[in-house]
C-alpha cells in the first residue's frame, strides 16, 4: 500500500475561505468566516502575516454530533 493514494473525498476538496501562499507583509483586517465547510483559512510559506479583527465561528448545531473534546 505504500505510495498509493486514495481518490479525494468531499472533505479533501472543500473550498477554504482564505488562503495566503508565498506572501510577505500581509495584513488581514475585519475578516469573518461563519460555518466554514472544513478549514477557515491557511497561511503557508509566508512571512509577517498579521490578522486583525478576524472572526471564525464553526459551532456545531447538530445535537447528534458530539466532538471528541466534549467526550473527554
mmCIF file with all atom_site columns, C-alpha atoms in Angstrom:
data_model
loop_
_atom_site.group_PDB
_atom_site.id
_atom_site.type_symbol
_atom_site.label_atom_id
_atom_site.label_alt_id
_atom_site.label_comp_id
_atom_site.label_asym_id
_atom_site.label_entity_id
_atom_site.label_seq_id
_atom_site.pdbx_PDB_ins_code
_atom_site.Cartn_x
_atom_site.Cartn_y
_atom_site.Cartn_z
_atom_site.occupancy
_atom_site.B_iso_or_equiv
_atom_site.pdbx_formal_charge
_atom_site.auth_seq_id
_atom_site.auth_comp_id
_atom_site.auth_asym_id
_atom_site.auth_atom_id
_atom_site.pdbx_PDB_model_num
ATOM 1  C CA . UNK A 1 1  ? 0.000   0.000  0.000  1.00 0.00 ? 1  UNK A CA 1
ATOM 2  C CA . UNK A 1 2  ? 2.956   2.346  0.381  1.00 0.00 ? 2  UNK A CA 1
ATOM 3  C CA . UNK A 1 3  ? 2.980   5.074  -2.234 1.00 0.00 ? 3  UNK A CA 1
ATOM 4  C CA . UNK A 1 4  ? -0.659  4.539  -3.134 1.00 0.00 ? 4  UNK A CA 1
ATOM 5  C CA . UNK A 1 5  ? -3.209  7.264  -2.654 1.00 0.00 ? 5  UNK A CA 1
ATOM 6  C CA . UNK A 1 6  ? -6.961  7.160  -2.430 1.00 0.00 ? 6  UNK A CA 1
ATOM 7  C CA . UNK A 1 7  ? -9.204  9.305  -4.620 1.00 0.00 ? 7  UNK A CA 1
ATOM 8  C CA . UNK A 1 8  ? -10.164 12.618 -2.980 1.00 0.00 ? 8  UNK A CA 1
ATOM 9  C CA . UNK A 1 9  ? -13.212 12.682 -0.769 1.00 0.00 ? 9  UNK A CA 1
ATOM 10 C CA . UNK A 1 10 ? -15.597 15.605 -0.337 1.00 0.00 ? 10 UNK A CA 1
ATOM 11 C CA . UNK A 1 11 ? -13.620 16.605 2.777  1.00 0.00 ? 11 UNK A CA 1
ATOM 12 C CA . UNK A 1 12 ? -10.450 16.825 0.669  1.00 0.00 ? 12 UNK A CA 1
ATOM 13 C CA . UNK A 1 13 ? -11.893 19.193 -1.941 1.00 0.00 ? 13 UNK A CA 1
ATOM 14 C CA . UNK A 1 14 ? -13.926 21.625 0.150  1.00 0.00 ? 14 UNK A CA 1
ATOM 15 C CA . UNK A 1 15 ? -13.042 25.261 -0.507 1.00 0.00 ? 15 UNK A CA 1
ATOM 16 C CA . UNK A 1 16 ? -11.171 27.278 2.081  1.00 0.00 ? 16 UNK A CA 1
ATOM 17 C CA . UNK A 1 17 ? -12.329 30.806 2.909  1.00 0.00 ? 17 UNK A CA 1
ATOM 18 C CA . UNK A 1 18 ? -8.902  32.427 2.699  1.00 0.00 ? 18 UNK A CA 1
ATOM 19 C CA . UNK A 1 19 ? -5.524  31.134 1.547  1.00 0.00 ? 19 UNK A CA 1
ATOM 20 C CA . UNK A 1 20 ? -2.315  33.153 1.764  1.00 0.00 ? 20 UNK A CA 1
ATOM 21 C CA . UNK A 1 21 ? 0.564   31.480 -0.067 1.00 0.00 ? 21 UNK A CA 1
ATOM 22 C CA . UNK A 1 22 ? 4.126   32.665 -0.703 1.00 0.00 ? 22 UNK A CA 1
ATOM 23 C CA . UNK A 1 23 ? 3.277   36.125 0.611  1.00 0.00 ? 23 UNK A CA 1
ATOM 24 C CA . UNK A 1 24 ? 5.193   38.704 2.621  1.00 0.00 ? 24 UNK A CA 1
ATOM 25 C CA . UNK A 1 25 ? 3.988   41.574 4.833  1.00 0.00 ? 25 UNK A CA 1
ATOM 26 C CA . UNK A 1 26 ? 0.285   40.732 4.651  1.00 0.00 ? 26 UNK A CA 1
ATOM 27 C CA . UNK A 1 27 ? -2.445  42.387 6.726  1.00 0.00 ? 27 UNK A CA 1
ATOM 28 C CA . UNK A 1 28 ? -5.875  40.744 7.004  1.00 0.00 ? 28 UNK A CA 1
ATOM 29 C CA . UNK A 1 29 ? -8.391  43.089 8.643  1.00 0.00 ? 29 UNK A CA 1
ATOM 30 C CA . UNK A 1 30 ? -12.065 42.767 9.500  1.00 0.00 ? 30 UNK A CA 1
ATOM 31 C CA . UNK A 1 31 ? -12.480 39.296 8.006  1.00 0.00 ? 31 UNK A CA 1
ATOM 32 C CA . UNK A 1 32 ? -15.127 36.776 9.117  1.00 0.00 ? 32 UNK A CA 1
ATOM 33 C CA . UNK A 1 33 ? -15.764 33.134 8.280  1.00 0.00 ? 33 UNK A CA 1
ATOM 34 C CA . UNK A 1 34 ? -19.071 31.741 9.514  1.00 0.00 ? 34 UNK A CA 1
ATOM 35 C CA . UNK A 1 35 ? -19.620 27.984 9.457  1.00 0.00 ? 35 UNK A CA 1
ATOM 36 C CA . UNK A 1 36 ? -16.641 27.077 7.265  1.00 0.00 ? 36 UNK A CA 1
ATOM 37 C CA . UNK A 1 37 ? -17.090 23.825 5.383  1.00 0.00 ? 37 UNK A CA 1
ATOM 38 C CA . UNK A 1 38 ? -13.852 22.391 6.775  1.00 0.00 ? 38 UNK A CA 1
ATOM 39 C CA . UNK A 1 39 ? -10.951 24.797 7.309  1.00 0.00 ? 39 UNK A CA 1
ATOM 40 C CA . UNK A 1 40 ? -11.388 28.537 7.681  1.00 0.00 ? 40 UNK A CA 1
ATOM 41 C CA . UNK A 1 41 ? -8.033  29.899 6.486  1.00 0.00 ? 41 UNK A CA 1
ATOM 42 C CA . UNK A 1 42 ? -4.437  28.988 5.736  1.00 0.00 ? 42 UNK A CA 1
ATOM 43 C CA . UNK A 1 43 ? -1.201  30.941 5.678  1.00 0.00 ? 43 UNK A CA 1
ATOM 44 C CA . UNK A 1 44 ? 1.547   28.814 4.127  1.00 0.00 ? 44 UNK A CA 1
ATOM 45 C CA . UNK A 1 45 ? 5.128   29.564 3.121  1.00 0.00 ? 45 UNK A CA 1
ATOM 46 C CA . UNK A 1 46 ? 4.550   33.194 4.062  1.00 0.00 ? 46 UNK A CA 1
ATOM 47 C CA . UNK A 1 47 ? 6.214   35.710 6.355  1.00 0.00 ? 47 UNK A CA 1
ATOM 48 C CA . UNK A 1 48 ? 4.924   38.546 8.512  1.00 0.00 ? 48 UNK A CA 1
ATOM 49 C CA . UNK A 1 49 ? 1.207   37.750 8.200  1.00 0.00 ? 49 UNK A CA 1
ATOM 50 C CA . UNK A 1 50 ? -0.873  39.871 10.585 1.00 0.00 ? 50 UNK A CA 1
ATOM 51 C CA . UNK A 1 51 ? -4.524  39.147 11.386 1.00 0.00 ? 51 UNK A CA 1
ATOM 52 C CA . UNK A 1 52 ? -6.533  41.969 12.957 1.00 0.00 ? 52 UNK A CA 1
ATOM 53 C CA . UNK A 1 53 ? -10.175 41.542 13.933 1.00 0.00 ? 53 UNK A CA 1
ATOM 54 C CA . UNK A 1 54 ? -10.627 38.121 12.328 1.00 0.00 ? 54 UNK A CA 1
ATOM 55 C CA . UNK A 1 55 ? -13.648 36.099 13.436 1.00 0.00 ? 55 UNK A CA 1
ATOM 56 C CA . UNK A 1 56 ? -14.236 32.377 12.817 1.00 0.00 ? 56 UNK A CA 1
ATOM 57 C CA . UNK A 1 57 ? -17.271 30.513 14.099 1.00 0.00 ? 57 UNK A CA 1
ATOM 58 C CA . UNK A 1 58 ? -17.707 26.816 13.381 1.00 0.00 ? 58 UNK A CA 1
ATOM 59 C CA . UNK A 1 59 ? -20.239 25.973 16.067 1.00 0.00 ? 59 UNK A CA 1
ATOM 60 C CA . UNK A 1 60 ? -21.784 22.523 15.897 1.00 0.00 ? 60 UNK A CA 1
ATOM 61 C CA . UNK A 1 61 ? -25.545 22.998 15.845 1.00 0.00 ? 61 UNK A CA 1
ATOM 62 C CA . UNK A 1 62 ? -26.360 19.299 15.440 1.00 0.00 ? 62 UNK A CA 1
ATOM 63 C CA . UNK A 1 63 ? -27.057 17.733 18.891 1.00 0.00 ? 63 UNK A CA 1
ATOM 64 C CA . UNK A 1 64 ? -26.493 14.257 17.433 1.00 0.00 ? 64 UNK A CA 1
ATOM 65 C CA . UNK A 1 65 ? -22.826 15.008 16.781 1.00 0.00 ? 65 UNK A CA 1
ATOM 66 C CA . UNK A 1 66 ? -20.514 15.144 19.798 1.00 0.00 ? 66 UNK A CA 1
ATOM 67 C CA . UNK A 1 67 ? -16.933 16.317 19.420 1.00 0.00 ? 67 UNK A CA 1
ATOM 68 C CA . UNK A 1 68 ? -14.087 14.298 20.890 1.00 0.00 ? 68 UNK A CA 1
ATOM 69 C CA . UNK A 1 69 ? -13.190 17.203 23.199 1.00 0.00 ? 69 UNK A CA 1
ATOM 70 C CA . UNK A 1 70 ? -16.671 17.018 24.771 1.00 0.00 ? 70 UNK A CA 1
ATOM 71 C CA . UNK A 1 71 ? -16.216 13.291 25.429 1.00 0.00 ? 71 UNK A CA 1
ATOM 72 C CA . UNK A 1 72 ? -13.026 13.766 27.488 1.00 0.00 ? 72 UNK A CA 1
#
